[in-house]
């Protein structure tokens, strides 16, 4: 059974704090193993990657067969059903259109001192996308990671995807093709992250790595950060639904289960102003769990981490939501826009009862790679901005240097950095001759 809480109860604060602090991440101590794998790939390159792929994926490759060929991509993509192909094409179009609007603009201006200042945006040269294999192989994640990179102007985009026993996922390869991916390698795990970060004879290194993965992939991304950029270290999925009593309990139950079925460590929360409605949702969840294909996973998630919280009003709901800072937030209330304006911390907000979170996972347009574990308090979901960087620009005229240079001299002197100050002084002396 999920936890039932009432915000008006005397013990609510302690119980809510316990809920917030519940450890859901399954984080086995894999760092030492990952460190050895990365060191092996750095030292031995392709040979290490090939050996580890044979060990973990039961797949014997050579350097020449690490990369999936264009012919293989075409052949596998052709196996995708017309219905799924049409859905992927629609999703790709919507995701591309949404992210194109995120492209930032270069800016410059001349200030009162006569200095011209500004910035310009340029894409990273190469990015790597990790795509999980096996049961967690999601073509939607390929679209969500690869399309923003290409919209940003990334020149080279490489994908690594494990293919246990040599089995390829046609939908993943079609998604990569639709996204404009340049290279696809049939490798996974920490060794794939190391290959992308440091390069091998066959796989050229990249500048940034994005994409989800298991504990080994997450640990590898932590270790290579600094050598390359990474998107985030994502934890188990989560959803918070704020709903009044004027909703279909079964709809809300399905929304909660849409995240619970991801992972036994996922979390699904409901905040409602109607206690009786909360009970109806709980009953609807139980009914759905009787037939849901992934009921063992969803049931464990709901049992161990689910909660239904009754609040006296929507203002209280908004306050609690900001403390949770959920990855996904559904606002199933009469005026979702008004409520959304009271909420500061959320990865993605879905407005109104006709906007299920699952639309955002696939076809809505906004990115589904979102901050988890309350990190929406300080971070954002994946976007075009993850694949560009800003370079500042400054141009001093002689008059501008005369106007502001003495300030630089004074600060350099105060910090005992003589050459700093002299580099300005030499120019000012020339101007004053």
GROMACS .gro file of C-alpha atoms in nm:
model
  433
    1UNK     CA    1   0.000   0.000   0.000
    2UNK     CA    2   0.118   0.355  -0.065
    3UNK     CA    3   0.159   0.603   0.219
    4UNK     CA    4  -0.148   0.815   0.296
    5UNK     CA    5  -0.073   1.157   0.444
    6UNK     CA    6  -0.288   1.452   0.544
    7UNK     CA    7  -0.127   1.797   0.550
    8UNK     CA    8  -0.350   1.900   0.841
    9UNK     CA    9  -0.233   1.619   1.071
   10UNK     CA   10   0.001   1.704   1.359
   11UNK     CA   11   0.264   1.457   1.246
   12UNK     CA   12   0.254   1.553   0.878
   13UNK     CA   13   0.581   1.747   0.863
   14UNK     CA   14   0.786   1.460   1.000
   15UNK     CA   15   0.614   1.208   0.773
   16UNK     CA   16   0.654   1.431   0.465
   17UNK     CA   17   1.023   1.486   0.542
   18UNK     CA   18   1.069   1.109   0.565
   19UNK     CA   19   0.902   1.074   0.224
   20UNK     CA   20   1.130   1.338   0.073
   21UNK     CA   21   1.442   1.177   0.212
   22UNK     CA   22   1.360   0.819   0.116
   23UNK     CA   23   1.656   0.668  -0.066
   24UNK     CA   24   1.530   0.524  -0.396
   25UNK     CA   25   1.847   0.506  -0.599
   26UNK     CA   26   1.986   0.159  -0.641
   27UNK     CA   27   2.353   0.254  -0.628
   28UNK     CA   28   2.572  -0.051  -0.591
   29UNK     CA   29   2.936   0.022  -0.526
   30UNK     CA   30   3.061  -0.014  -0.882
   31UNK     CA   31   3.307   0.275  -0.891
   32UNK     CA   32   3.618   0.061  -0.848
   33UNK     CA   33   3.508  -0.173  -1.128
   34UNK     CA   34   3.430   0.123  -1.353
   35UNK     CA   35   3.765   0.285  -1.277
   36UNK     CA   36   3.942  -0.032  -1.393
   37UNK     CA   37   3.733  -0.049  -1.710
   38UNK     CA   38   3.810   0.313  -1.799
   39UNK     CA   39   4.180   0.261  -1.733
   40UNK     CA   40   4.176  -0.050  -1.951
   41UNK     CA   41   4.009   0.133  -2.241
   42UNK     CA   42   4.249   0.426  -2.210
   43UNK     CA   43   4.548   0.193  -2.217
   44UNK     CA   44   4.435  -0.066  -2.472
   45UNK     CA   45   4.170   0.113  -2.682
   46UNK     CA   46   3.985  -0.109  -2.927
   47UNK     CA   47   4.129  -0.428  -2.778
   48UNK     CA   48   3.977  -0.352  -2.437
   49UNK     CA   49   3.643  -0.254  -2.587
   50UNK     CA   50   3.628  -0.573  -2.792
   51UNK     CA   51   3.720  -0.794  -2.496
   52UNK     CA   52   3.463  -0.631  -2.266
   53UNK     CA   53   3.192  -0.650  -2.533
   54UNK     CA   54   3.254  -1.023  -2.570
   55UNK     CA   55   3.243  -1.065  -2.191
   56UNK     CA   56   2.927  -0.865  -2.118
   57UNK     CA   57   2.729  -0.883  -2.442
   58UNK     CA   58   2.835  -1.230  -2.558
   59UNK     CA   59   2.933  -1.075  -2.889
   60UNK     CA   60   3.260  -1.131  -3.073
   61UNK     CA   61   3.360  -0.831  -3.283
   62UNK     CA   62   3.662  -0.691  -3.459
   63UNK     CA   63   3.766  -0.328  -3.492
   64UNK     CA   64   3.610  -0.334  -3.839
   65UNK     CA   65   3.269  -0.450  -3.709
   66UNK     CA   66   3.236  -0.220  -3.407
   67UNK     CA   67   3.045   0.030  -3.618
   68UNK     CA   68   2.701  -0.055  -3.751
   69UNK     CA   69   2.712  -0.008  -4.126
   70UNK     CA   70   2.477   0.204  -4.333
   71UNK     CA   71   2.352  -0.113  -4.502
   72UNK     CA   72   2.266  -0.268  -4.165
   73UNK     CA   73   2.087   0.048  -4.055
   74UNK     CA   74   1.879   0.053  -4.373
   75UNK     CA   75   1.801  -0.317  -4.348
   76UNK     CA   76   1.696  -0.302  -3.982
   77UNK     CA   77   1.502   0.023  -4.018
   78UNK     CA   78   1.298  -0.136  -4.296
   79UNK     CA   79   1.168  -0.390  -4.043
   80UNK     CA   80   0.986  -0.122  -3.841
   81UNK     CA   81   0.609  -0.137  -3.886
   82UNK     CA   82   0.442   0.147  -4.079
   83UNK     CA   83   0.253   0.249  -3.763
   84UNK     CA   84   0.567   0.281  -3.551
   85UNK     CA   85   0.758   0.448  -3.835
   86UNK     CA   86   0.483   0.710  -3.873
   87UNK     CA   87   0.484   0.769  -3.497
   88UNK     CA   88   0.862   0.814  -3.489
   89UNK     CA   89   0.849   1.051  -3.786
   90UNK     CA   90   0.577   1.259  -3.620
   91UNK     CA   91   0.770   1.265  -3.291
   92UNK     CA   92   1.091   1.365  -3.469
   93UNK     CA   93   0.917   1.653  -3.645
   94UNK     CA   94   0.757   1.782  -3.326
   95UNK     CA   95   1.076   1.748  -3.121
   96UNK     CA   96   1.280   1.922  -3.392
   97UNK     CA   97   1.032   2.210  -3.423
   98UNK     CA   98   1.018   2.261  -3.045
   99UNK     CA   99   1.394   2.261  -2.997
  100UNK     CA  100   1.458   2.489  -3.295
  101UNK     CA  101   1.288   2.764  -3.095
  102UNK     CA  102   1.547   2.725  -2.819
  103UNK     CA  103   1.839   2.837  -3.034
  104UNK     CA  104   1.995   3.139  -2.861
  105UNK     CA  105   2.095   3.455  -3.043
  106UNK     CA  106   2.434   3.625  -3.059
  107UNK     CA  107   2.434   3.973  -2.901
  108UNK     CA  108   2.662   4.277  -2.897
  109UNK     CA  109   2.632   4.640  -2.790
  110UNK     CA  110   2.846   4.948  -2.729
  111UNK     CA  111   2.835   5.074  -2.372
  112UNK     CA  112   2.870   5.427  -2.232
  113UNK     CA  113   3.248   5.400  -2.217
  114UNK     CA  114   3.265   5.316  -2.587
  115UNK     CA  115   3.355   4.949  -2.537
  116UNK     CA  116   3.184   4.693  -2.758
  117UNK     CA  117   3.073   4.389  -2.558
  118UNK     CA  118   2.871   4.079  -2.630
  119UNK     CA  119   2.867   3.706  -2.675
  120UNK     CA  120   2.824   3.445  -2.941
  121UNK     CA  121   2.702   3.086  -2.929
  122UNK     CA  122   2.873   2.793  -3.100
  123UNK     CA  123   2.796   2.421  -3.090
  124UNK     CA  124   3.020   2.156  -2.945
  125UNK     CA  125   3.209   1.988  -3.228
  126UNK     CA  126   3.121   1.629  -3.140
  127UNK     CA  127   2.874   1.464  -2.904
  128UNK     CA  128   2.819   1.106  -2.797
  129UNK     CA  129   2.483   0.957  -2.706
  130UNK     CA  130   2.457   0.648  -2.490
  131UNK     CA  131   2.153   0.434  -2.569
  132UNK     CA  132   2.073   0.149  -2.330
  133UNK     CA  133   2.019  -0.195  -2.480
  134UNK     CA  134   1.799  -0.489  -2.391
  135UNK     CA  135   1.470  -0.425  -2.209
  136UNK     CA  136   1.547  -0.056  -2.156
  137UNK     CA  137   1.607   0.021  -2.523
  138UNK     CA  138   1.394   0.322  -2.605
  139UNK     CA  139   1.390   0.477  -2.954
  140UNK     CA  140   1.214   0.781  -2.803
  141UNK     CA  141   1.529   0.855  -2.602
  142UNK     CA  142   1.734   0.852  -2.922
  143UNK     CA  143   1.510   1.125  -3.065
  144UNK     CA  144   1.516   1.328  -2.744
  145UNK     CA  145   1.895   1.325  -2.717
  146UNK     CA  146   2.004   1.334  -3.080
  147UNK     CA  147   1.766   1.590  -3.228
  148UNK     CA  148   1.859   1.877  -2.991
  149UNK     CA  149   2.226   1.809  -3.068
  150UNK     CA  150   2.168   1.830  -3.441
  151UNK     CA  151   1.946   2.138  -3.406
  152UNK     CA  152   2.228   2.301  -3.210
  153UNK     CA  153   2.461   2.236  -3.502
  154UNK     CA  154   2.678   1.958  -3.358
  155UNK     CA  155   2.894   1.847  -3.648
  156UNK     CA  156   2.947   1.486  -3.544
  157UNK     CA  157   2.706   1.278  -3.337
  158UNK     CA  158   2.803   0.925  -3.239
  159UNK     CA  159   2.580   0.669  -3.068
  160UNK     CA  160   2.681   0.367  -2.866
  161UNK     CA  161   2.418   0.099  -2.813
  162UNK     CA  162   2.484  -0.246  -2.668
  163UNK     CA  163   2.353  -0.535  -2.877
  164UNK     CA  164   2.357  -0.842  -2.651
  165UNK     CA  165   2.401  -1.160  -2.854
  166UNK     CA  166   2.422  -0.939  -3.163
  167UNK     CA  167   2.052  -0.849  -3.165
  168UNK     CA  168   1.982  -0.505  -3.312
  169UNK     CA  169   1.675  -0.295  -3.229
  170UNK     CA  170   1.522  -0.178  -3.559
  171UNK     CA  171   1.325   0.109  -3.400
  172UNK     CA  172   1.639   0.246  -3.231
  173UNK     CA  173   1.827   0.243  -3.561
  174UNK     CA  174   1.537   0.410  -3.742
  175UNK     CA  175   1.521   0.678  -3.472
  176UNK     CA  176   1.894   0.738  -3.513
  177UNK     CA  177   1.851   0.771  -3.888
  178UNK     CA  178   1.561   1.015  -3.850
  179UNK     CA  179   1.767   1.220  -3.604
  180UNK     CA  180   2.066   1.259  -3.833
  181UNK     CA  181   2.309   1.051  -3.627
  182UNK     CA  182   2.645   1.014  -3.799
  183UNK     CA  183   2.794   0.702  -3.638
  184UNK     CA  184   2.652   0.406  -3.442
  185UNK     CA  185   2.868   0.160  -3.248
  186UNK     CA  186   2.742  -0.172  -3.107
  187UNK     CA  187   2.899  -0.137  -2.762
  188UNK     CA  188   2.769  -0.049  -2.418
  189UNK     CA  189   2.852  -0.018  -2.051
  190UNK     CA  190   3.131   0.181  -1.891
  191UNK     CA  191   3.360   0.080  -2.179
  192UNK     CA  192   3.139   0.270  -2.425
  193UNK     CA  193   3.154   0.584  -2.210
  194UNK     CA  194   3.532   0.552  -2.185
  195UNK     CA  195   3.564   0.505  -2.562
  196UNK     CA  196   3.355   0.816  -2.628
  197UNK     CA  197   3.547   1.023  -2.376
  198UNK     CA  198   3.905   0.918  -2.455
  199UNK     CA  199   3.876   0.770  -2.801
  200UNK     CA  200   4.021   0.454  -2.953
  201UNK     CA  201   4.172   0.380  -3.293
  202UNK     CA  202   3.820   0.320  -3.427
  203UNK     CA  203   3.607   0.559  -3.219
  204UNK     CA  204   3.708   0.924  -3.220
  205UNK     CA  205   3.657   1.108  -2.888
  206UNK     CA  206   3.366   1.347  -2.836
  207UNK     CA  207   3.323   1.667  -2.639
  208UNK     CA  208   2.999   1.585  -2.456
  209UNK     CA  209   2.817   1.265  -2.360
  210UNK     CA  210   2.444   1.242  -2.294
  211UNK     CA  211   2.194   0.964  -2.242
  212UNK     CA  212   2.068   0.731  -1.969
  213UNK     CA  213   2.221   0.408  -1.843
  214UNK     CA  214   2.262   0.170  -1.553
  215UNK     CA  215   2.480   0.214  -1.243
  216UNK     CA  216   2.798   0.133  -1.438
  217UNK     CA  217   2.718   0.392  -1.706
  218UNK     CA  218   2.632   0.653  -1.443
  219UNK     CA  219   2.956   0.589  -1.256
  220UNK     CA  220   3.153   0.612  -1.580
  221UNK     CA  221   2.989   0.944  -1.669
  222UNK     CA  222   3.086   1.081  -1.327
  223UNK     CA  223   3.445   0.971  -1.379
  224UNK     CA  224   3.491   1.116  -1.728
  225UNK     CA  225   3.326   1.448  -1.643
  226UNK     CA  226   3.586   1.719  -1.687
  227UNK     CA  227   3.749   1.538  -1.975
  228UNK     CA  228   3.413   1.573  -2.148
  229UNK     CA  229   3.085   1.736  -2.057
  230UNK     CA  230   2.787   1.527  -1.950
  231UNK     CA  231   2.415   1.599  -1.935
  232UNK     CA  232   2.322   1.474  -1.587
  233UNK     CA  233   2.326   1.171  -1.360
  234UNK     CA  234   1.963   1.067  -1.370
  235UNK     CA  235   1.797   0.870  -1.092
  236UNK     CA  236   1.477   0.665  -1.096
  237UNK     CA  237   1.178   0.823  -1.269
  238UNK     CA  238   0.913   1.012  -1.073
  239UNK     CA  239   0.576   1.179  -1.117
  240UNK     CA  240   0.367   1.408  -0.901
  241UNK     CA  241   0.001   1.460  -0.990
  242UNK     CA  242  -0.193   1.744  -0.830
  243UNK     CA  243  -0.561   1.674  -0.884
  244UNK     CA  244  -0.893   1.801  -0.754
  245UNK     CA  245  -1.196   1.577  -0.720
  246UNK     CA  246  -1.326   1.661  -1.068
  247UNK     CA  247  -1.118   1.396  -1.244
  248UNK     CA  248  -1.155   1.038  -1.356
  249UNK     CA  249  -0.979   0.829  -1.086
  250UNK     CA  250  -0.876   0.571  -1.344
  251UNK     CA  251  -0.701   0.833  -1.557
  252UNK     CA  252  -0.500   0.954  -1.261
  253UNK     CA  253  -0.423   0.596  -1.160
  254UNK     CA  254  -0.285   0.526  -1.506
  255UNK     CA  255  -0.075   0.844  -1.496
  256UNK     CA  256   0.077   0.732  -1.166
  257UNK     CA  257   0.145   0.384  -1.305
  258UNK     CA  258   0.303   0.527  -1.620
  259UNK     CA  259   0.610   0.608  -1.414
  260UNK     CA  260   0.583   0.325  -1.161
  261UNK     CA  261   0.619   0.071  -1.443
  262UNK     CA  262   0.962   0.211  -1.535
  263UNK     CA  263   1.147   0.085  -1.231
  264UNK     CA  264   1.082  -0.063  -0.887
  265UNK     CA  265   1.261   0.245  -0.750
  266UNK     CA  266   1.041   0.492  -0.940
  267UNK     CA  267   0.808   0.713  -0.739
  268UNK     CA  268   0.447   0.814  -0.805
  269UNK     CA  269   0.280   1.075  -0.584
  270UNK     CA  270  -0.069   1.222  -0.577
  271UNK     CA  271  -0.161   1.544  -0.399
  272UNK     CA  272  -0.535   1.609  -0.385
  273UNK     CA  273  -0.776   1.843  -0.215
  274UNK     CA  274  -1.033   1.562  -0.194
  275UNK     CA  275  -0.951   1.272   0.042
  276UNK     CA  276  -1.233   1.057  -0.095
  277UNK     CA  277  -1.098   1.106  -0.449
  278UNK     CA  278  -0.755   0.994  -0.328
  279UNK     CA  279  -0.907   0.671  -0.204
  280UNK     CA  280  -1.078   0.619  -0.539
  281UNK     CA  281  -0.745   0.663  -0.718
  282UNK     CA  282  -0.579   0.411  -0.486
  283UNK     CA  283  -0.856   0.160  -0.563
  284UNK     CA  284  -0.816   0.226  -0.936
  285UNK     CA  285  -0.441   0.163  -0.912
  286UNK     CA  286  -0.507  -0.169  -0.742
  287UNK     CA  287  -0.748  -0.272  -1.017
  288UNK     CA  288  -0.504  -0.179  -1.293
  289UNK     CA  289  -0.223  -0.369  -1.120
  290UNK     CA  290  -0.422  -0.688  -1.160
  291UNK     CA  291  -0.375  -0.683  -1.539
  292UNK     CA  292  -0.080  -0.452  -1.614
  293UNK     CA  293   0.199  -0.632  -1.802
  294UNK     CA  294   0.467  -0.479  -1.582
  295UNK     CA  295   0.263  -0.518  -1.264
  296UNK     CA  296   0.550  -0.668  -1.061
  297UNK     CA  297   0.766  -0.362  -1.125
  298UNK     CA  298   0.484  -0.108  -1.097
  299UNK     CA  299   0.340  -0.278  -0.790
  300UNK     CA  300   0.671  -0.271  -0.605
  301UNK     CA  301   0.723   0.096  -0.691
  302UNK     CA  302   0.371   0.191  -0.577
  303UNK     CA  303   0.397  -0.018  -0.261
  304UNK     CA  304   0.741   0.103  -0.151
  305UNK     CA  305   0.751   0.463  -0.270
  306UNK     CA  306   0.399   0.574  -0.365
  307UNK     CA  307   0.204   0.829  -0.162
  308UNK     CA  308  -0.133   1.003  -0.162
  309UNK     CA  309  -0.135   1.336   0.019
  310UNK     CA  310  -0.450   1.527   0.109
  311UNK     CA  311  -0.418   1.905   0.137
  312UNK     CA  312  -0.666   2.175   0.243
  313UNK     CA  313  -0.613   2.387  -0.071
  314UNK     CA  314  -0.413   2.420  -0.389
  315UNK     CA  315  -0.179   2.680  -0.240
  316UNK     CA  316  -0.060   2.412   0.002
  317UNK     CA  317  -0.029   2.171  -0.290
  318UNK     CA  318   0.196   2.418  -0.473
  319UNK     CA  319   0.416   2.463  -0.166
  320UNK     CA  320   0.459   2.088  -0.123
  321UNK     CA  321   0.526   2.046  -0.494
  322UNK     CA  322   0.814   2.292  -0.477
  323UNK     CA  323   0.966   2.097  -0.190
  324UNK     CA  324   0.938   1.776  -0.394
  325UNK     CA  325   1.072   1.944  -0.713
  326UNK     CA  326   0.939   1.656  -0.925
  327UNK     CA  327   1.073   1.534  -1.255
  328UNK     CA  328   0.719   1.525  -1.401
  329UNK     CA  329   0.432   1.735  -1.264
  330UNK     CA  330   0.073   1.699  -1.380
  331UNK     CA  331  -0.175   1.969  -1.283
  332UNK     CA  332  -0.521   1.814  -1.319
  333UNK     CA  333  -0.719   2.104  -1.176
  334UNK     CA  334  -0.978   2.351  -1.302
  335UNK     CA  335  -0.721   2.626  -1.372
  336UNK     CA  336  -0.385   2.457  -1.429
  337UNK     CA  337  -0.220   2.769  -1.571
  338UNK     CA  338  -0.293   2.969  -1.257
  339UNK     CA  339  -0.158   2.690  -1.037
  340UNK     CA  340   0.154   2.650  -1.251
  341UNK     CA  341   0.245   3.014  -1.187
  342UNK     CA  342   0.272   2.934  -0.816
  343UNK     CA  343   0.523   2.653  -0.878
  344UNK     CA  344   0.894   2.718  -0.925
  345UNK     CA  345   1.063   2.378  -0.919
  346UNK     CA  346   0.966   2.106  -1.169
  347UNK     CA  347   1.139   1.936  -1.460
  348UNK     CA  348   0.829   1.945  -1.682
  349UNK     CA  349   0.472   2.055  -1.617
  350UNK     CA  350   0.170   1.900  -1.789
  351UNK     CA  351  -0.130   2.131  -1.781
  352UNK     CA  352  -0.482   1.997  -1.745
  353UNK     CA  353  -0.643   1.655  -1.738
  354UNK     CA  354  -0.609   1.612  -2.115
  355UNK     CA  355  -0.228   1.627  -2.098
  356UNK     CA  356  -0.098   1.296  -1.963
  357UNK     CA  357   0.273   1.281  -1.888
  358UNK     CA  358   0.312   1.003  -2.147
  359UNK     CA  359   0.252   1.260  -2.421
  360UNK     CA  360   0.572   1.429  -2.304
  361UNK     CA  361   0.763   1.101  -2.313
  362UNK     CA  362   0.698   1.053  -2.681
  363UNK     CA  363   0.530   1.304  -2.901
  364UNK     CA  364   0.463   1.638  -2.727
  365UNK     CA  365   0.781   1.816  -2.837
  366UNK     CA  366   0.955   1.919  -2.510
  367UNK     CA  367   1.240   1.697  -2.400
  368UNK     CA  368   1.179   1.397  -2.178
  369UNK     CA  369   1.533   1.390  -2.035
  370UNK     CA  370   1.460   1.566  -1.706
  371UNK     CA  371   1.616   1.627  -1.365
  372UNK     CA  372   1.529   1.371  -1.097
  373UNK     CA  373   1.581   1.332  -0.721
  374UNK     CA  374   1.479   1.695  -0.647
  375UNK     CA  375   1.751   1.832  -0.878
  376UNK     CA  376   1.485   2.039  -1.058
  377UNK     CA  377   1.557   2.288  -0.778
  378UNK     CA  378   1.877   2.382  -0.961
  379UNK     CA  379   1.881   2.221  -1.306
  380UNK     CA  380   1.679   2.183  -1.624
  381UNK     CA  381   1.591   1.915  -1.871
  382UNK     CA  382   1.800   1.843  -2.179
  383UNK     CA  383   1.779   2.109  -2.449
  384UNK     CA  384   1.965   2.271  -2.734
  385UNK     CA  385   2.150   2.468  -2.466
  386UNK     CA  386   2.328   2.148  -2.360
  387UNK     CA  387   2.502   2.133  -2.697
  388UNK     CA  388   2.615   2.494  -2.734
  389UNK     CA  389   2.852   2.711  -2.536
  390UNK     CA  390   2.880   3.085  -2.501
  391UNK     CA  391   3.195   3.281  -2.584
  392UNK     CA  392   3.212   3.636  -2.453
  393UNK     CA  393   3.341   3.921  -2.671
  394UNK     CA  394   3.504   4.249  -2.571
  395UNK     CA  395   3.653   4.524  -2.792
  396UNK     CA  396   3.818   4.829  -2.635
  397UNK     CA  397   3.875   5.147  -2.833
  398UNK     CA  398   4.153   5.378  -2.713
  399UNK     CA  399   3.894   5.604  -2.548
  400UNK     CA  400   3.724   5.306  -2.382
  401UNK     CA  401   4.055   5.188  -2.240
  402UNK     CA  402   4.124   5.538  -2.108
  403UNK     CA  403   3.786   5.537  -1.937
  404UNK     CA  404   3.799   5.201  -1.763
  405UNK     CA  405   4.167   5.100  -1.771
  406UNK     CA  406   4.264   5.280  -1.445
  407UNK     CA  407   4.008   5.066  -1.261
  408UNK     CA  408   4.177   4.752  -1.389
  409UNK     CA  409   4.515   4.888  -1.278
  410UNK     CA  410   4.385   4.952  -0.928
  411UNK     CA  411   4.231   4.608  -0.890
  412UNK     CA  412   4.543   4.435  -1.026
  413UNK     CA  413   4.754   4.621  -0.772
  414UNK     CA  414   4.517   4.525  -0.489
  415UNK     CA  415   4.555   4.158  -0.588
  416UNK     CA  416   4.939   4.183  -0.618
  417UNK     CA  417   4.930   4.079  -0.983
  418UNK     CA  418   5.183   4.321  -1.123
  419UNK     CA  419   5.191   4.204  -1.484
  420UNK     CA  420   4.813   4.231  -1.504
  421UNK     CA  421   4.827   4.595  -1.415
  422UNK     CA  422   5.132   4.669  -1.630
  423UNK     CA  423   4.961   4.522  -1.938
  424UNK     CA  424   4.702   4.798  -1.903
  425UNK     CA  425   4.949   5.067  -1.792
  426UNK     CA  426   5.170   5.016  -2.098
  427UNK     CA  427   4.880   5.091  -2.327
  428UNK     CA  428   4.759   5.389  -2.127
  429UNK     CA  429   5.113   5.534  -2.128
  430UNK     CA  430   5.118   5.506  -2.506
  431UNK     CA  431   4.786   5.691  -2.527
  432UNK     CA  432   4.909   5.965  -2.294
  433UNK     CA  433   5.229   6.043  -2.487
   0.00000   0.00000   0.00000
